Amino acid sequence: MPADTNPAGDIFGGWLMAQMDLAAGSVAARRARGRCATVTVEGMTFHSPVFVGDEVSLYARLMSEGRTSMRIKIEAWRRYREEEAVNKVTEAVFVFVAIGKDRRPTPLPPADDSNRIK
């Protein structure tokens, strides 16, 4: 939407990064079966702009996990609303940590079919 643009009229990179954080957070919360917090974003690179009216699709993949943390790769792709071609806009790895009721890092539950990301 126009309110999400930078002075040049392209979608503001911070808006796109926030959408990516939400997508990664959804994957993290499903895997942890609970609350998670973003710890860091590794190497975000913008390949091309997103324009007002473009369709943006986000793809997330759990790359690895530690005792309390998860590395989740997010790719953002754009499609001009009147075309079928898509191109990658940006990608990054978001690192999340599982948070317990005491608001401290907590171990991830064992992986089983109930929390396996497909």
PDB file of C-alpha atoms in Angstrom:
ATOM      1  CA  MET A   1       0.000   0.000   0.000  1.00  0.00           C
ATOM      2  CA  PRO A   2       1.191   3.572  -0.546  1.00  0.00           C
ATOM      3  CA  ALA A   3       1.725   4.149   3.196  1.00  0.00           C
ATOM      4  CA  ASP A   4       4.407   1.416   3.100  1.00  0.00           C
ATOM      5  CA  THR A   5       6.577   3.124   0.468  1.00  0.00           C
ATOM      6  CA  ASN A   6       9.891   4.914   0.647  1.00  0.00           C
ATOM      7  CA  PRO A   7      10.411   8.356  -0.971  1.00  0.00           C
ATOM      8  CA  ALA A   8      11.130   6.678  -4.342  1.00  0.00           C
ATOM      9  CA  GLY A   9       7.738   4.932  -4.357  1.00  0.00           C
ATOM     10  CA  ASP A  10       9.076   1.415  -3.768  1.00  0.00           C
ATOM     11  CA  ILE A  11       7.930  -0.690  -0.824  1.00  0.00           C
ATOM     12  CA  PHE A  12       9.960   0.212   2.261  1.00  0.00           C
ATOM     13  CA  GLY A  13      12.520  -2.494   3.060  1.00  0.00           C
ATOM     14  CA  GLY A  14      11.625  -2.359   6.755  1.00  0.00           C
ATOM     15  CA  TRP A  15       8.031  -3.331   5.950  1.00  0.00           C
ATOM     16  CA  LEU A  16       9.226  -6.345   3.978  1.00  0.00           C
ATOM     17  CA  MET A  17      11.625  -7.342   6.750  1.00  0.00           C
ATOM     18  CA  ALA A  18       8.763  -7.164   9.271  1.00  0.00           C
ATOM     19  CA  GLN A  19       6.661  -9.501   7.089  1.00  0.00           C
ATOM     20  CA  MET A  20       9.592 -11.919   6.884  1.00  0.00           C
ATOM     21  CA  ASP A  21       9.998 -11.799  10.669  1.00  0.00           C
ATOM     22  CA  LEU A  22       6.303 -12.636  11.099  1.00  0.00           C
ATOM     23  CA  ALA A  23       6.616 -15.608   8.721  1.00  0.00           C
ATOM     24  CA  ALA A  24       9.742 -16.916  10.451  1.00  0.00           C
ATOM     25  CA  GLY A  25       8.098 -16.390  13.844  1.00  0.00           C
ATOM     26  CA  SER A  26       5.176 -18.550  12.782  1.00  0.00           C
ATOM     27  CA  VAL A  27       7.529 -21.408  11.856  1.00  0.00           C
ATOM     28  CA  ALA A  28       9.481 -20.963  15.106  1.00  0.00           C
ATOM     29  CA  ALA A  29       6.349 -20.961  17.295  1.00  0.00           C
ATOM     30  CA  ARG A  30       5.023 -24.104  15.609  1.00  0.00           C
ATOM     31  CA  ARG A  31       8.311 -25.940  16.141  1.00  0.00           C
ATOM     32  CA  ALA A  32       8.725 -24.734  19.738  1.00  0.00           C
ATOM     33  CA  ARG A  33       5.033 -25.185  20.506  1.00  0.00           C
ATOM     34  CA  GLY A  34       5.111 -21.821  22.196  1.00  0.00           C
ATOM     35  CA  ARG A  35       6.524 -18.364  22.399  1.00  0.00           C
ATOM     36  CA  CYS A  36       9.715 -17.452  20.550  1.00  0.00           C
ATOM     37  CA  ALA A  37      11.774 -14.307  20.120  1.00  0.00           C
ATOM     38  CA  THR A  38      13.891 -13.092  17.219  1.00  0.00           C
ATOM     39  CA  VAL A  39      17.563 -13.068  18.194  1.00  0.00           C
ATOM     40  CA  THR A  40      19.226 -11.985  14.963  1.00  0.00           C
ATOM     41  CA  VAL A  41      18.848 -11.708  11.225  1.00  0.00           C
ATOM     42  CA  GLU A  42      21.781 -13.030   9.213  1.00  0.00           C
ATOM     43  CA  GLY A  43      22.790 -11.413   5.927  1.00  0.00           C
ATOM     44  CA  MET A  44      19.685  -9.861   4.423  1.00  0.00           C
ATOM     45  CA  THR A  45      20.302  -8.922   0.799  1.00  0.00           C
ATOM     46  CA  PHE A  46      17.837  -7.041  -1.403  1.00  0.00           C
ATOM     47  CA  HIS A  47      17.994  -8.252  -5.019  1.00  0.00           C
ATOM     48  CA  SER A  48      15.210  -6.128  -6.508  1.00  0.00           C
ATOM     49  CA  PRO A  49      12.501  -3.704  -5.379  1.00  0.00           C
ATOM     50  CA  VAL A  50       8.867  -4.401  -4.620  1.00  0.00           C
ATOM     51  CA  PHE A  51       6.403  -1.942  -6.127  1.00  0.00           C
ATOM     52  CA  VAL A  52       3.021  -0.830  -4.861  1.00  0.00           C
ATOM     53  CA  GLY A  53       0.479  -3.399  -6.054  1.00  0.00           C
ATOM     54  CA  ASP A  54       2.927  -6.302  -6.360  1.00  0.00           C
ATOM     55  CA  GLU A  55       1.977  -9.641  -4.859  1.00  0.00           C
ATOM     56  CA  VAL A  56       4.582 -10.748  -2.312  1.00  0.00           C
ATOM     57  CA  SER A  57       4.988 -14.411  -1.345  1.00  0.00           C
ATOM     58  CA  LEU A  58       7.157 -15.580   1.547  1.00  0.00           C
ATOM     59  CA  TYR A  59       8.667 -19.048   1.841  1.00  0.00           C
ATOM     60  CA  ALA A  60      10.121 -20.322   5.105  1.00  0.00           C
ATOM     61  CA  ARG A  61      12.252 -23.369   5.879  1.00  0.00           C
ATOM     62  CA  LEU A  62      13.619 -24.553   9.208  1.00  0.00           C
ATOM     63  CA  MET A  63      17.328 -24.966   8.451  1.00  0.00           C
ATOM     64  CA  SER A  64      18.710 -26.114  11.797  1.00  0.00           C
ATOM     65  CA  GLU A  65      18.050 -26.102  15.490  1.00  0.00           C
ATOM     66  CA  GLY A  66      20.055 -26.090  18.669  1.00  0.00           C
ATOM     67  CA  ARG A  67      19.003 -26.688  22.252  1.00  0.00           C
ATOM     68  CA  THR A  68      16.847 -23.531  22.445  1.00  0.00           C
ATOM     69  CA  SER A  69      17.363 -21.856  19.056  1.00  0.00           C
ATOM     70  CA  MET A  70      16.262 -22.281  15.450  1.00  0.00           C
ATOM     71  CA  ARG A  71      17.652 -20.928  12.166  1.00  0.00           C
ATOM     72  CA  ILE A  72      14.889 -20.253   9.655  1.00  0.00           C
ATOM     73  CA  LYS A  73      15.535 -19.237   6.053  1.00  0.00           C
ATOM     74  CA  ILE A  74      12.997 -16.884   4.507  1.00  0.00           C
ATOM     75  CA  GLU A  75      12.766 -15.980   0.835  1.00  0.00           C
ATOM     76  CA  ALA A  76      10.543 -13.173  -0.450  1.00  0.00           C
ATOM     77  CA  TRP A  77       9.334 -13.312  -4.058  1.00  0.00           C
ATOM     78  CA  ARG A  78       7.310 -10.713  -5.976  1.00  0.00           C
ATOM     79  CA  ARG A  79       4.863 -10.973  -8.841  1.00  0.00           C
ATOM     80  CA  TYR A  80       3.626  -7.963 -10.760  1.00  0.00           C
ATOM     81  CA  ARG A  81      -0.143  -8.169 -10.540  1.00  0.00           C
ATOM     82  CA  GLU A  82      -0.667  -8.395 -14.302  1.00  0.00           C
ATOM     83  CA  GLU A  83       2.019 -10.991 -15.060  1.00  0.00           C
ATOM     84  CA  GLU A  84       2.815 -14.569 -14.113  1.00  0.00           C
ATOM     85  CA  ALA A  85       6.607 -14.223 -13.832  1.00  0.00           C
ATOM     86  CA  VAL A  86       8.064 -14.060 -10.319  1.00  0.00           C
ATOM     87  CA  ASN A  87      11.464 -12.978  -9.070  1.00  0.00           C
ATOM     88  CA  LYS A  88      13.253 -13.216  -5.765  1.00  0.00           C
ATOM     89  CA  VAL A  89      13.312  -9.917  -3.904  1.00  0.00           C
ATOM     90  CA  THR A  90      15.321 -10.820  -0.826  1.00  0.00           C
ATOM     91  CA  GLU A  91      16.346 -13.631   1.474  1.00  0.00           C
ATOM     92  CA  ALA A  92      17.689 -13.919   4.994  1.00  0.00           C
ATOM     93  CA  VAL A  93      18.166 -16.323   7.865  1.00  0.00           C
ATOM     94  CA  PHE A  94      16.272 -15.427  11.028  1.00  0.00           C
ATOM     95  CA  VAL A  95      17.443 -16.902  14.328  1.00  0.00           C
ATOM     96  CA  PHE A  96      14.806 -17.444  17.008  1.00  0.00           C
ATOM     97  CA  VAL A  97      15.002 -18.722  20.548  1.00  0.00           C
ATOM     98  CA  ALA A  98      12.204 -20.567  22.358  1.00  0.00           C
ATOM     99  CA  ILE A  99      10.956 -18.634  25.392  1.00  0.00           C
ATOM    100  CA  GLY A 100       9.479 -20.252  28.501  1.00  0.00           C
ATOM    101  CA  LYS A 101       6.820 -18.969  30.892  1.00  0.00           C
ATOM    102  CA  ASP A 102       9.601 -17.317  32.905  1.00  0.00           C
ATOM    103  CA  ARG A 103      10.511 -15.319  29.754  1.00  0.00           C
ATOM    104  CA  ARG A 104      13.912 -17.041  29.600  1.00  0.00           C
ATOM    105  CA  PRO A 105      15.258 -19.347  26.861  1.00  0.00           C
ATOM    106  CA  THR A 106      13.813 -22.818  27.151  1.00  0.00           C
ATOM    107  CA  PRO A 107      14.751 -26.084  25.428  1.00  0.00           C
ATOM    108  CA  LEU A 108      12.868 -27.034  22.290  1.00  0.00           C
ATOM    109  CA  PRO A 109      10.514 -29.976  22.753  1.00  0.00           C
ATOM    110  CA  PRO A 110      11.493 -33.226  21.072  1.00  0.00           C
ATOM    111  CA  ALA A 111      10.626 -33.242  17.375  1.00  0.00           C
ATOM    112  CA  ASP A 112       7.767 -35.551  16.527  1.00  0.00           C
ATOM    113  CA  ASP A 113       4.973 -35.685  13.956  1.00  0.00           C
ATOM    114  CA  SER A 114       2.835 -33.192  15.914  1.00  0.00           C
ATOM    115  CA  ASN A 115       5.312 -30.322  15.454  1.00  0.00           C
ATOM    116  CA  ARG A 116       7.178 -31.349  12.315  1.00  0.00           C
ATOM    117  CA  ILE A 117       7.130 -28.553   9.741  1.00  0.00           C
ATOM    118  CA  LYS A 118       6.071 -29.765   6.314  1.00  0.00           C
TER     119      LYS A 118
END
